[in-house]
PDB file of N, CA and C in Angstrom:
ATOM      1  N   MET A   1      -6.563 -11.848   7.965  1.00 50.00           N
ATOM      2  CA  MET A   1      -6.405 -10.513   7.239  1.00 50.00           C
ATOM      3  C   MET A   1      -5.771 -10.607   5.855  1.00 50.00           C
ATOM      4  N   ASN A   2      -6.006  -9.780   4.866  1.00 83.00           N
ATOM      5  CA  ASN A   2      -5.628  -9.664   3.709  1.00 83.00           C
ATOM      6  C   ASN A   2      -4.134  -8.906   3.351  1.00 83.00           C
ATOM      7  N   ILE A   3      -3.085  -9.428   3.907  1.00 92.00           N
ATOM      8  CA  ILE A   3      -1.726  -9.056   3.819  1.00 92.00           C
ATOM      9  C   ILE A   3      -0.951 -10.004   3.256  1.00 92.00           C
ATOM     10  N   GLN A   4      -0.373  -9.448   2.136  1.00 94.00           N
ATOM     11  CA  GLN A   4       0.545 -10.243   1.362  1.00 94.00           C
ATOM     12  C   GLN A   4       2.025  -9.820   1.225  1.00 94.00           C
ATOM     13  N   ASP A   5       2.869 -10.399   1.267  1.00 96.00           N
ATOM     14  CA  ASP A   5       4.341 -10.093   1.012  1.00 96.00           C
ATOM     15  C   ASP A   5       4.446 -10.257  -0.533  1.00 96.00           C
ATOM     16  N   VAL A   6       5.058  -9.372  -1.179  1.00 97.00           N
ATOM     17  CA  VAL A   6       4.872  -9.427  -2.841  1.00 97.00           C
ATOM     18  C   VAL A   6       6.613  -9.423  -3.110  1.00 97.00           C
ATOM     19  N   THR A   7       6.902  -9.719  -4.363  1.00 96.00           N
ATOM     20  CA  THR A   7       8.141  -9.829  -4.902  1.00 96.00           C
ATOM     21  C   THR A   7       8.023  -9.332  -6.170  1.00 96.00           C
ATOM     22  N   ASP A   8       9.061  -9.032  -6.861  1.00 96.00           N
ATOM     23  CA  ASP A   8       9.067  -8.467  -8.146  1.00 96.00           C
ATOM     24  C   ASP A   8       8.185  -9.323  -9.069  1.00 96.00           C
ATOM     25  N   SER A   9       8.377 -10.626  -8.936  1.00 96.00           N
ATOM     26  CA  SER A   9       7.429 -11.560  -9.793  1.00 96.00           C
ATOM     27  C   SER A   9       5.990 -11.732  -9.423  1.00 96.00           C
ATOM     28  N   SER A  10       5.607 -11.460  -8.316  1.00 96.00           N
ATOM     29  CA  SER A  10       4.234 -11.568  -7.769  1.00 96.00           C
ATOM     30  C   SER A  10       3.360 -10.357  -7.780  1.00 96.00           C
ATOM     31  N   PHE A  11       4.079  -9.234  -7.884  1.00 96.00           N
ATOM     32  CA  PHE A  11       3.610  -7.814  -7.823  1.00 96.00           C
ATOM     33  C   PHE A  11       2.262  -7.506  -8.731  1.00 96.00           C
ATOM     34  N   MET A  12       2.608  -7.701  -9.890  1.00 95.00           N
ATOM     35  CA  MET A  12       1.601  -7.444 -10.735  1.00 95.00           C
ATOM     36  C   MET A  12       0.150  -8.370 -10.628  1.00 95.00           C
ATOM     37  N   ASP A  13       0.570  -9.739 -10.477  1.00 95.00           N
ATOM     38  CA  ASP A  13      -0.588 -10.610 -10.336  1.00 95.00           C
ATOM     39  C   ASP A  13      -1.360 -10.349  -9.215  1.00 95.00           C
ATOM     40  N   VAL A  14      -0.637  -9.931  -7.971  1.00 95.00           N
ATOM     41  CA  VAL A  14      -1.559  -9.441  -6.902  1.00 95.00           C
ATOM     42  C   VAL A  14      -2.387  -8.099  -7.017  1.00 95.00           C
ATOM     43  N   ILE A  15      -1.633  -7.113  -7.755  1.00 96.00           N
ATOM     44  CA  ILE A  15      -2.437  -5.811  -7.950  1.00 96.00           C
ATOM     45  C   ILE A  15      -3.683  -6.026  -8.991  1.00 96.00           C
ATOM     46  N   GLU A  16      -3.390  -7.012 -10.096  1.00 95.00           N
ATOM     47  CA  GLU A  16      -4.330  -7.043 -11.219  1.00 95.00           C
ATOM     48  C   GLU A  16      -5.520  -8.108 -10.727  1.00 95.00           C
ATOM     49  N   THR A  17      -5.168  -8.885 -10.020  1.00 94.00           N
ATOM     50  CA  THR A  17      -6.363  -9.948  -9.639  1.00 94.00           C
ATOM     51  C   THR A  17      -6.962  -9.618  -8.144  1.00 94.00           C
ATOM     52  N   ALA A  18      -6.779  -8.467  -7.484  1.00 93.00           N
ATOM     53  CA  ALA A  18      -7.176  -7.943  -6.441  1.00 93.00           C
ATOM     54  C   ALA A  18      -8.865  -7.691  -6.657  1.00 93.00           C
ATOM     55  N   GLU A  19      -9.583  -8.152  -5.735  1.00 91.00           N
ATOM     56  CA  GLU A  19     -11.100  -7.873  -5.703  1.00 91.00           C
ATOM     57  C   GLU A  19     -11.303  -6.670  -5.039  1.00 91.00           C
ATOM     58  N   ARG A  20     -10.477  -6.213  -4.125  1.00 94.00           N
ATOM     59  CA  ARG A  20     -10.563  -4.999  -3.632  1.00 94.00           C
ATOM     60  C   ARG A  20      -9.399  -4.026  -3.813  1.00 94.00           C
ATOM     61  N   PRO A  21      -9.695  -2.850  -3.371  1.00 96.00           N
ATOM     62  CA  PRO A  21      -8.268  -1.816  -3.503  1.00 96.00           C
ATOM     63  C   PRO A  21      -6.936  -2.499  -2.637  1.00 96.00           C
ATOM     64  N   VAL A  22      -5.914  -2.332  -3.302  1.00 96.00           N
ATOM     65  CA  VAL A  22      -4.803  -2.761  -2.733  1.00 96.00           C
ATOM     66  C   VAL A  22      -3.819  -1.505  -2.338  1.00 96.00           C
ATOM     67  N   LEU A  23      -3.507  -1.567  -1.100  1.00 97.00           N
ATOM     68  CA  LEU A  23      -2.562  -0.652  -0.588  1.00 97.00           C
ATOM     69  C   LEU A  23      -1.161  -1.221  -0.263  1.00 97.00           C
ATOM     70  N   VAL A  24      -0.376  -0.770  -1.171  1.00 97.00           N
ATOM     71  CA  VAL A  24       1.159  -1.344  -1.218  1.00 97.00           C
ATOM     72  C   VAL A  24       1.953  -0.407  -0.395  1.00 97.00           C
ATOM     73  N   ASP A  25       2.522  -1.147   0.539  1.00 97.00           N
ATOM     74  CA  ASP A  25       3.346  -0.484   1.541  1.00 97.00           C
ATOM     75  C   ASP A  25       4.838  -0.888   1.002  1.00 97.00           C
ATOM     76  N   VAL A  26       5.541   0.131   0.430  1.00 97.00           N
ATOM     77  CA  VAL A  26       6.987   0.124   0.067  1.00 97.00           C
ATOM     78  C   VAL A  26       7.931   0.349   1.198  1.00 97.00           C
ATOM     79  N   TRP A  27       8.550  -0.581   1.853  1.00 96.00           N
ATOM     80  CA  TRP A  27       9.167  -0.386   2.980  1.00 96.00           C
ATOM     81  C   TRP A  27      10.760  -0.909   2.740  1.00 96.00           C
ATOM     82  N   ALA A  28      11.457  -0.598   3.882  1.00 96.00           N
ATOM     83  CA  ALA A  28      12.809  -1.148   4.023  1.00 96.00           C
ATOM     84  C   ALA A  28      13.243  -1.650   5.425  1.00 96.00           C
ATOM     85  N   PRO A  29      13.738  -2.684   5.580  1.00 95.00           N
ATOM     86  CA  PRO A  29      14.274  -3.121   7.098  1.00 95.00           C
ATOM     87  C   PRO A  29      14.873  -2.077   7.906  1.00 95.00           C
ATOM     88  N   TRP A  30      15.684  -1.180   7.254  1.00 95.00           N
ATOM     89  CA  TRP A  30      16.363  -0.247   7.913  1.00 95.00           C
ATOM     90  C   TRP A  30      15.841   1.116   8.263  1.00 95.00           C
ATOM     91  N   CYS A  31      14.575   1.062   7.687  1.00 95.00           N
ATOM     92  CA  CYS A  31      13.731   2.373   7.631  1.00 95.00           C
ATOM     93  C   CYS A  31      13.041   2.596   9.040  1.00 95.00           C
ATOM     94  N   GLY A  32      13.284   3.592   9.879  1.00 94.00           N
ATOM     95  CA  GLY A  32      12.762   4.180  10.994  1.00 94.00           C
ATOM     96  C   GLY A  32      11.055   4.129  10.789  1.00 94.00           C
ATOM     97  N   PRO A  33      10.870   5.102  10.005  1.00 95.00           N
ATOM     98  CA  PRO A  33       9.327   5.536   9.598  1.00 95.00           C
ATOM     99  C   PRO A  33       8.678   4.346   9.346  1.00 95.00           C
ATOM    100  N   CYS A  34       9.456   3.570   8.577  1.00 95.00           N
ATOM    101  CA  CYS A  34       8.527   2.221   8.019  1.00 95.00           C
ATOM    102  C   CYS A  34       8.062   1.349   9.232  1.00 95.00           C
ATOM    103  N   LYS A  35       8.852   1.403  10.202  1.00 94.00           N
ATOM    104  CA  LYS A  35       8.440   0.576  11.432  1.00 94.00           C
ATOM    105  C   LYS A  35       7.216   1.237  12.192  1.00 94.00           C
ATOM    106  N   MET A  36       6.845   2.463  11.856  1.00 94.00           N
ATOM    107  CA  MET A  36       5.428   3.027  12.309  1.00 94.00           C
ATOM    108  C   MET A  36       4.420   3.056  11.299  1.00 94.00           C
ATOM    109  N   VAL A  37       4.737   3.140  10.169  1.00 96.00           N
ATOM    110  CA  VAL A  37       3.534   3.026   8.922  1.00 96.00           C
ATOM    111  C   VAL A  37       3.026   1.622   9.022  1.00 96.00           C
ATOM    112  N   GLY A  38       3.946   0.583   8.788  1.00 94.00           N
ATOM    113  CA  GLY A  38       3.573  -0.599   8.662  1.00 94.00           C
ATOM    114  C   GLY A  38       2.443  -1.157   9.541  1.00 94.00           C
ATOM    115  N   PRO A  39       2.827  -0.985  10.883  1.00 95.00           N
ATOM    116  CA  PRO A  39       1.666  -1.521  11.994  1.00 95.00           C
ATOM    117  C   PRO A  39       0.412  -0.481  11.834  1.00 95.00           C
ATOM    118  N   ALA A  40       0.617   0.717  11.335  1.00 96.00           N
ATOM    119  CA  ALA A  40      -0.707   1.702  11.382  1.00 96.00           C
ATOM    120  C   ALA A  40      -1.464   1.083  10.327  1.00 96.00           C
ATOM    121  N   ILE A  41      -0.922   0.764   9.034  1.00 96.00           N
ATOM    122  CA  ILE A  41      -1.880   0.288   8.071  1.00 96.00           C
ATOM    123  C   ILE A  41      -2.487  -1.095   8.387  1.00 96.00           C
ATOM    124  N   LYS A  42      -1.602  -1.937   9.143  1.00 94.00           N
ATOM    125  CA  LYS A  42      -2.391  -3.271   9.613  1.00 94.00           C
ATOM    126  C   LYS A  42      -3.382  -2.901  10.429  1.00 94.00           C
ATOM    127  N   ARG A  43      -3.264  -1.979  11.544  1.00 95.00           N
ATOM    128  CA  ARG A  43      -4.412  -1.557  12.389  1.00 95.00           C
ATOM    129  C   ARG A  43      -5.697  -1.177  11.649  1.00 95.00           C
ATOM    130  N   LEU A  44      -5.638  -0.407  10.513  1.00 94.00           N
ATOM    131  CA  LEU A  44      -6.638  -0.093   9.864  1.00 94.00           C
ATOM    132  C   LEU A  44      -7.249  -1.291   9.024  1.00 94.00           C
ATOM    133  N   LEU A  45      -6.447  -2.087   8.483  1.00 93.00           N
ATOM    134  CA  LEU A  45      -6.991  -3.314   8.044  1.00 93.00           C
ATOM    135  C   LEU A  45      -7.756  -4.158   8.897  1.00 93.00           C
ATOM    136  N   ALA A  46      -7.212  -4.331  10.312  1.00 94.00           N
ATOM    137  CA  ALA A  46      -8.087  -5.044  11.206  1.00 94.00           C
ATOM    138  C   ALA A  46      -9.398  -4.358  11.476  1.00 94.00           C
ATOM    139  N   LYS A  47      -9.442  -3.092  11.355  1.00 94.00           N
ATOM    140  CA  LYS A  47     -10.754  -2.345  11.777  1.00 94.00           C
ATOM    141  C   LYS A  47     -11.842  -2.602  10.456  1.00 94.00           C
ATOM    142  N   GLN A  48     -11.284  -2.456   9.239  1.00 90.00           N
ATOM    143  CA  GLN A  48     -12.105  -2.665   8.164  1.00 90.00           C
ATOM    144  C   GLN A  48     -11.573  -3.664   7.129  1.00 90.00           C
ATOM    145  N   PRO A  49     -11.545  -4.834   7.434  1.00 90.00           N
ATOM    146  CA  PRO A  49     -11.054  -5.908   6.517  1.00 90.00           C
ATOM    147  C   PRO A  49     -11.574  -6.097   5.137  1.00 90.00           C
ATOM    148  N   GLU A  50     -12.826  -5.724   5.053  1.00 90.00           N
ATOM    149  CA  GLU A  50     -13.575  -5.915   3.850  1.00 90.00           C
ATOM    150  C   GLU A  50     -13.192  -4.692   2.675  1.00 90.00           C
ATOM    151  N   ARG A  51     -12.668  -3.539   3.273  1.00 92.00           N
ATOM    152  CA  ARG A  51     -12.511  -2.366   2.503  1.00 92.00           C
ATOM    153  C   ARG A  51     -11.013  -2.479   1.635  1.00 92.00           C
ATOM    154  N   PHE A  52     -10.089  -3.076   1.942  1.00 94.00           N
ATOM    155  CA  PHE A  52      -8.811  -3.085   1.145  1.00 94.00           C
ATOM    156  C   PHE A  52      -8.102  -4.272   1.593  1.00 94.00           C
ATOM    157  N   GLN A  53      -7.051  -4.352   0.829  1.00 95.00           N
ATOM    158  CA  GLN A  53      -6.021  -5.424   1.162  1.00 95.00           C
ATOM    159  C   GLN A  53      -4.531  -4.843   1.060  1.00 95.00           C
ATOM    160  N   ILE A  54      -3.694  -5.330   1.711  1.00 96.00           N
ATOM    161  CA  ILE A  54      -2.362  -4.748   1.784  1.00 96.00           C
ATOM    162  C   ILE A  54      -1.318  -5.742   1.150  1.00 96.00           C
ATOM    163  N   ALA A  55      -0.362  -5.059   0.478  1.00 97.00           N
ATOM    164  CA  ALA A  55       0.602  -5.676  -0.026  1.00 97.00           C
ATOM    165  C   ALA A  55       1.938  -5.041   0.373  1.00 97.00           C
ATOM    166  N   MET A  56       2.919  -5.912   1.091  1.00 97.00           N
ATOM    167  CA  MET A  56       4.140  -5.422   1.519  1.00 97.00           C
ATOM    168  C   MET A  56       5.241  -5.696   0.601  1.00 97.00           C
ATOM    169  N   ALA A  57       5.943  -4.515   0.269  1.00 97.00           N
ATOM    170  CA  ALA A  57       7.010  -4.792  -0.724  1.00 97.00           C
ATOM    171  C   ALA A  57       8.180  -4.121  -0.117  1.00 97.00           C
ATOM    172  N   ASN A  58       9.064  -5.278   0.327  1.00 97.00           N
ATOM    173  CA  ASN A  58      10.431  -4.852   0.773  1.00 97.00           C
ATOM    174  C   ASN A  58      11.368  -4.157  -0.457  1.00 97.00           C
ATOM    175  N   MET A  59      11.660  -2.956  -0.263  1.00 94.00           N
ATOM    176  CA  MET A  59      12.278  -2.205  -1.463  1.00 94.00           C
ATOM    177  C   MET A  59      13.562  -2.840  -1.829  1.00 94.00           C
ATOM    178  N   GLU A  60      14.393  -3.714  -0.836  1.00 93.00           N
ATOM    179  CA  GLU A  60      15.444  -4.168  -1.105  1.00 93.00           C
ATOM    180  C   GLU A  60      15.287  -5.489  -2.099  1.00 93.00           C
ATOM    181  N   THR A  61      14.225  -6.205  -1.851  1.00 92.00           N
ATOM    182  CA  THR A  61      13.957  -7.417  -2.498  1.00 92.00           C
ATOM    183  C   THR A  61      13.093  -7.249  -3.914  1.00 92.00           C
ATOM    184  N   CYS A  62      12.468  -5.930  -3.903  1.00 95.00           N
ATOM    185  CA  CYS A  62      11.632  -5.561  -4.981  1.00 95.00           C
ATOM    186  C   CYS A  62      12.093  -4.428  -5.620  1.00 95.00           C
ATOM    187  N   GLU A  63      13.442  -4.561  -6.091  1.00 95.00           N
ATOM    188  CA  GLU A  63      14.053  -3.613  -6.644  1.00 95.00           C
ATOM    189  C   GLU A  63      13.579  -2.945  -8.083  1.00 95.00           C
ATOM    190  N   GLY A  64      13.198  -4.029  -8.956  1.00 96.00           N
ATOM    191  CA  GLY A  64      12.618  -3.748 -10.127  1.00 96.00           C
ATOM    192  C   GLY A  64      11.219  -3.063 -10.017  1.00 96.00           C
ATOM    193  N   THR A  65      10.218  -3.589  -8.899  1.00 95.00           N
ATOM    194  CA  THR A  65       9.181  -2.914  -9.006  1.00 95.00           C
ATOM    195  C   THR A  65       9.264  -1.410  -8.449  1.00 95.00           C
ATOM    196  N   ALA A  66      10.397  -1.237  -7.451  1.00 95.00           N
ATOM    197  CA  ALA A  66      10.756   0.269  -7.006  1.00 95.00           C
ATOM    198  C   ALA A  66      11.164   1.085  -8.302  1.00 95.00           C
ATOM    199  N   ALA A  67      11.880   0.452  -8.965  1.00 95.00           N
ATOM    200  CA  ALA A  67      12.281   1.164 -10.125  1.00 95.00           C
ATOM    201  C   ALA A  67      11.326   1.532 -11.135  1.00 95.00           C
ATOM    202  N   GLN A  68      10.302   0.540 -11.220  1.00 95.00           N
ATOM    203  CA  GLN A  68       9.423   0.747 -12.318  1.00 95.00           C
ATOM    204  C   GLN A  68       8.311   1.793 -12.047  1.00 95.00           C
ATOM    205  N   TYR A  69       8.045   2.000 -10.485  1.00 96.00           N
ATOM    206  CA  TYR A  69       7.259   3.052 -10.046  1.00 96.00           C
ATOM    207  C   TYR A  69       7.974   4.082  -9.389  1.00 96.00           C
ATOM    208  N   GLU A  70       9.304   4.196  -9.741  1.00 95.00           N
ATOM    209  CA  GLU A  70      10.076   5.345  -9.557  1.00 95.00           C
ATOM    210  C   GLU A  70       9.930   5.655  -7.993  1.00 95.00           C
ATOM    211  N   ILE A  71      10.236   4.773  -7.106  1.00 95.00           N
ATOM    212  CA  ILE A  71       9.830   4.869  -5.850  1.00 95.00           C
ATOM    213  C   ILE A  71      11.451   5.242  -5.317  1.00 95.00           C
ATOM    214  N   LYS A  72      11.609   6.204  -4.702  1.00 91.00           N
ATOM    215  CA  LYS A  72      12.884   6.716  -4.071  1.00 91.00           C
ATOM    216  C   LYS A  72      12.985   6.801  -2.697  1.00 91.00           C
ATOM    217  N   THR A  73      11.848   6.838  -1.885  1.00 93.00           N
ATOM    218  CA  THR A  73      11.804   7.027  -0.517  1.00 93.00           C
ATOM    219  C   THR A  73      11.079   5.930   0.113  1.00 93.00           C
ATOM    220  N   THR A  74      11.409   5.595   1.298  1.00 95.00           N
ATOM    221  CA  THR A  74      10.556   4.760   2.187  1.00 95.00           C
ATOM    222  C   THR A  74      10.268   5.322   3.391  1.00 95.00           C
ATOM    223  N   PRO A  75       8.927   5.189   4.013  1.00 97.00           N
ATOM    224  CA  PRO A  75       8.035   4.454   3.302  1.00 97.00           C
ATOM    225  C   PRO A  75       7.194   5.229   2.188  1.00 97.00           C
ATOM    226  N   THR A  76       6.699   4.456   1.188  1.00 97.00           N
ATOM    227  CA  THR A  76       5.889   4.911   0.012  1.00 97.00           C
ATOM    228  C   THR A  76       4.656   4.109   0.100  1.00 97.00           C
ATOM    229  N   LEU A  77       3.492   4.787   0.043  1.00 97.00           N
ATOM    230  CA  LEU A  77       2.260   3.965   0.119  1.00 97.00           C
ATOM    231  C   LEU A  77       1.714   4.166  -1.331  1.00 97.00           C
ATOM    232  N   LEU A  78       1.331   3.144  -2.032  1.00 98.00           N
ATOM    233  CA  LEU A  78       0.803   3.265  -3.395  1.00 98.00           C
ATOM    234  C   LEU A  78      -0.729   2.643  -3.170  1.00 98.00           C
ATOM    235  N   LEU A  79      -1.624   3.090  -3.763  1.00 97.00           N
ATOM    236  CA  LEU A  79      -2.912   2.839  -3.753  1.00 97.00           C
ATOM    237  C   LEU A  79      -3.420   2.255  -5.013  1.00 97.00           C
ATOM    238  N   PHE A  80      -3.824   1.002  -5.286  1.00 97.00           N
ATOM    239  CA  PHE A  80      -4.184   0.408  -6.488  1.00 97.00           C
ATOM    240  C   PHE A  80      -5.666   0.098  -6.418  1.00 97.00           C
ATOM    241  N   ILE A  81      -6.441   0.444  -7.504  1.00 95.00           N
ATOM    242  CA  ILE A  81      -7.940   0.164  -7.568  1.00 95.00           C
ATOM    243  C   ILE A  81      -8.218  -0.407  -8.915  1.00 95.00           C
ATOM    244  N   LYS A  82      -8.673  -1.829  -9.063  1.00 94.00           N
ATOM    245  CA  LYS A  82      -8.669  -2.226 -10.276  1.00 94.00           C
ATOM    246  C   LYS A  82      -7.431  -2.434 -11.122  1.00 94.00           C
ATOM    247  N   GLY A  83      -6.417  -2.673 -10.484  1.00 94.00           N
ATOM    248  CA  GLY A  83      -5.173  -2.856 -11.258  1.00 94.00           C
ATOM    249  C   GLY A  83      -4.371  -1.327 -11.623  1.00 94.00           C
ATOM    250  N   LYS A  84      -4.902  -0.242 -11.051  1.00 96.00           N
ATOM    251  CA  LYS A  84      -4.502   1.064 -11.795  1.00 96.00           C
ATOM    252  C   LYS A  84      -4.009   1.828 -10.495  1.00 96.00           C
ATOM    253  N   GLU A  85      -3.106   2.359 -10.375  1.00 97.00           N
ATOM    254  CA  GLU A  85      -2.479   3.321  -9.454  1.00 97.00           C
ATOM    255  C   GLU A  85      -3.361   4.589  -9.233  1.00 97.00           C
ATOM    256  N   VAL A  86      -4.028   4.722  -8.022  1.00 97.00           N
ATOM    257  CA  VAL A  86      -4.889   5.935  -8.184  1.00 97.00           C
ATOM    258  C   VAL A  86      -4.461   7.038  -7.142  1.00 97.00           C
ATOM    259  N   ALA A  87      -3.145   6.562  -6.472  1.00 97.00           N
ATOM    260  CA  ALA A  87      -2.851   7.642  -5.278  1.00 97.00           C
ATOM    261  C   ALA A  87      -1.446   6.992  -4.709  1.00 97.00           C
ATOM    262  N   ARG A  88      -0.361   8.042  -4.311  1.00 97.00           N
ATOM    263  CA  ARG A  88       0.459   7.500  -3.614  1.00 97.00           C
ATOM    264  C   ARG A  88       1.106   8.765  -2.698  1.00 97.00           C
ATOM    265  N   ARG A  89       1.506   8.186  -1.487  1.00 96.00           N
ATOM    266  CA  ARG A  89       1.926   9.129  -0.525  1.00 96.00           C
ATOM    267  C   ARG A  89       3.337   8.558   0.064  1.00 96.00           C
ATOM    268  N   SER A  90       4.410   9.313   0.318  1.00 95.00           N
ATOM    269  CA  SER A  90       5.589   8.976   0.866  1.00 95.00           C
ATOM    270  C   SER A  90       5.886   9.695   2.354  1.00 95.00           C
ATOM    271  N   GLY A  91       6.766   9.124   2.993  1.00 94.00           N
ATOM    272  CA  GLY A  91       6.866   9.558   4.285  1.00 94.00           C
ATOM    273  C   GLY A  91       6.213   9.095   5.411  1.00 94.00           C
ATOM    274  N   ALA A  92       6.654   9.401   6.607  1.00 92.00           N
ATOM    275  CA  ALA A  92       6.021   8.999   7.754  1.00 92.00           C
ATOM    276  C   ALA A  92       4.594   9.579   8.020  1.00 92.00           C
ATOM    277  N   LEU A  93       3.536   8.484   8.149  1.00 94.00           N
ATOM    278  CA  LEU A  93       2.153   9.278   8.450  1.00 94.00           C
ATOM    279  C   LEU A  93       1.577   8.345   9.633  1.00 94.00           C
ATOM    280  N   MET A  94       0.691   9.060  10.354  1.00 94.00           N
ATOM    281  CA  MET A  94       0.063   8.488  11.409  1.00 94.00           C
ATOM    282  C   MET A  94      -1.074   7.743  11.020  1.00 94.00           C
ATOM    283  N   GLU A  95      -1.717   6.757  11.892  1.00 95.00           N
ATOM    284  CA  GLU A  95      -2.781   6.014  11.432  1.00 95.00           C
ATOM    285  C   GLU A  95      -4.083   7.024  11.088  1.00 95.00           C
ATOM    286  N   SER A  96      -4.361   8.074  11.747  1.00 95.00           N
ATOM    287  CA  SER A  96      -5.229   8.829  11.226  1.00 95.00           C
ATOM    288  C   SER A  96      -5.262   9.579   9.716  1.00 95.00           C
ATOM    289  N   GLN A  97      -3.909   9.948   9.359  1.00 96.00           N
ATOM    290  CA  GLN A  97      -3.533  10.403   8.310  1.00 96.00           C
ATOM    291  C   GLN A  97      -3.709   9.366   7.088  1.00 96.00           C
ATOM    292  N   ILE A  98      -3.210   8.226   7.336  1.00 96.00           N
ATOM    293  CA  ILE A  98      -3.519   7.238   6.402  1.00 96.00           C
ATOM    294  C   ILE A  98      -4.978   6.963   6.081  1.00 96.00           C
ATOM    295  N   SER A  99      -5.711   6.834   7.235  1.00 94.00           N
ATOM    296  CA  SER A  99      -7.075   6.580   7.285  1.00 94.00           C
ATOM    297  C   SER A  99      -7.771   7.792   6.310  1.00 94.00           C
ATOM    298  N   GLN A 100      -7.612   8.846   6.571  1.00 95.00           N
ATOM    299  CA  GLN A 100      -8.214  10.052   5.977  1.00 95.00           C
ATOM    300  C   GLN A 100      -7.667  10.004   4.295  1.00 95.00           C
ATOM    301  N   TRP A 101      -6.340   9.746   4.095  1.00 95.00           N
ATOM    302  CA  TRP A 101      -5.949   9.640   2.715  1.00 95.00           C
ATOM    303  C   TRP A 101      -6.542   8.490   2.027  1.00 95.00           C
ATOM    304  N   LEU A 102      -6.896   7.240   2.645  1.00 95.00           N
ATOM    305  CA  LEU A 102      -7.827   6.099   2.143  1.00 95.00           C
ATOM    306  C   LEU A 102      -8.971   6.680   1.796  1.00 95.00           C
ATOM    307  N   ASP A 103      -9.712   7.453   2.851  1.00 93.00           N
ATOM    308  CA  ASP A 103     -10.982   7.850   2.474  1.00 93.00           C
ATOM    309  C   ASP A 103     -11.242   8.632   1.199  1.00 93.00           C
ATOM    310  N   GLN A 104     -10.195   9.541   0.969  1.00 94.00           N
ATOM    311  CA  GLN A 104     -10.279  10.413  -0.197  1.00 94.00           C
ATOM    312  C   GLN A 104     -10.382   9.534  -1.520  1.00 94.00           C
ATOM    313  N   HIS A 105      -9.716   8.299  -1.468  1.00 93.00           N
ATOM    314  CA  HIS A 105      -9.209   7.746  -2.824  1.00 93.00           C
ATOM    315  C   HIS A 105     -10.197   6.462  -3.012  1.00 93.00           C
ATOM    316  N   ILE A 106     -10.552   5.865  -1.871  1.00 90.00           N
ATOM    317  CA  ILE A 106     -11.220   4.646  -1.920  1.00 90.00           C
ATOM    318  C   ILE A 106     -12.717   4.840  -2.088  1.00 90.00           C
ATOM    319  N   ASP A 107     -13.548   5.812  -1.230  1.00 77.00           N
ATOM    320  CA  ASP A 107     -14.775   5.865  -1.255  1.00 77.00           C
ATOM    321  C   ASP A 107     -15.197   6.432  -2.686  1.00 77.00           C
ATOM    322  N   GLY A 108     -16.178   5.721  -3.269  1.00 59.00           N
ATOM    323  CA  GLY A 108     -16.589   6.180  -4.719  1.00 59.00           C
ATOM    324  C   GLY A 108     -15.749   5.642  -5.829  1.00 59.00           C
ATOM    325  N   ALA A 109     -14.398   5.302  -5.766  1.00 58.00           N
ATOM    326  CA  ALA A 109     -13.583   5.101  -6.761  1.00 58.00           C
ATOM    327  C   ALA A 109     -13.935   3.553  -6.945  1.00 58.00           C
ATOM    328  N   SER A 110     -14.083   2.782  -6.011  1.00 45.00           N
ATOM    329  CA  SER A 110     -14.263   1.296  -6.258  1.00 45.00           C
ATOM    330  C   SER A 110     -15.733   0.949  -6.971  1.00 45.00           C
ATOM    331  N   ASP A 111     -16.632   1.986  -6.890  1.00 46.00           N
ATOM    332  CA  ASP A 111     -17.847   1.757  -7.333  1.00 46.00           C
ATOM    333  C   ASP A 111     -17.739   2.054  -8.716  1.00 46.00           C
ATOM    334  N   GLU A 112     -16.844   2.798  -9.491  1.00 45.00           N
ATOM    335  CA  GLU A 112     -16.714   3.126 -10.882  1.00 45.00           C
ATOM    336  C   GLU A 112     -16.889   1.858 -11.827  1.00 45.00           C
TER     337      GLU A 112
END
């Protein structure tokens, strides 16, 4: 699967060199809802591995990235296409909600 743990130093490289849309999961080890969202996005990736890739950003170790993108809540999902942020969602989401959100932003956008 296309899942990478990112750090402040690797974040931009992963985003800018990705051949597919990148779904960034900004999470924290103490965050209860993160324990639901992380597995949900991994299940979605398993169903459609060619559609997108995942970057996991631990907010505690990616403080610079979290500050740069003004992330105040976990979990926060950021969607990057061709190196640009195109969408974000914060809070607990079910797998179906994440899938619908991805459908809205990936379909068509990656063809531009």
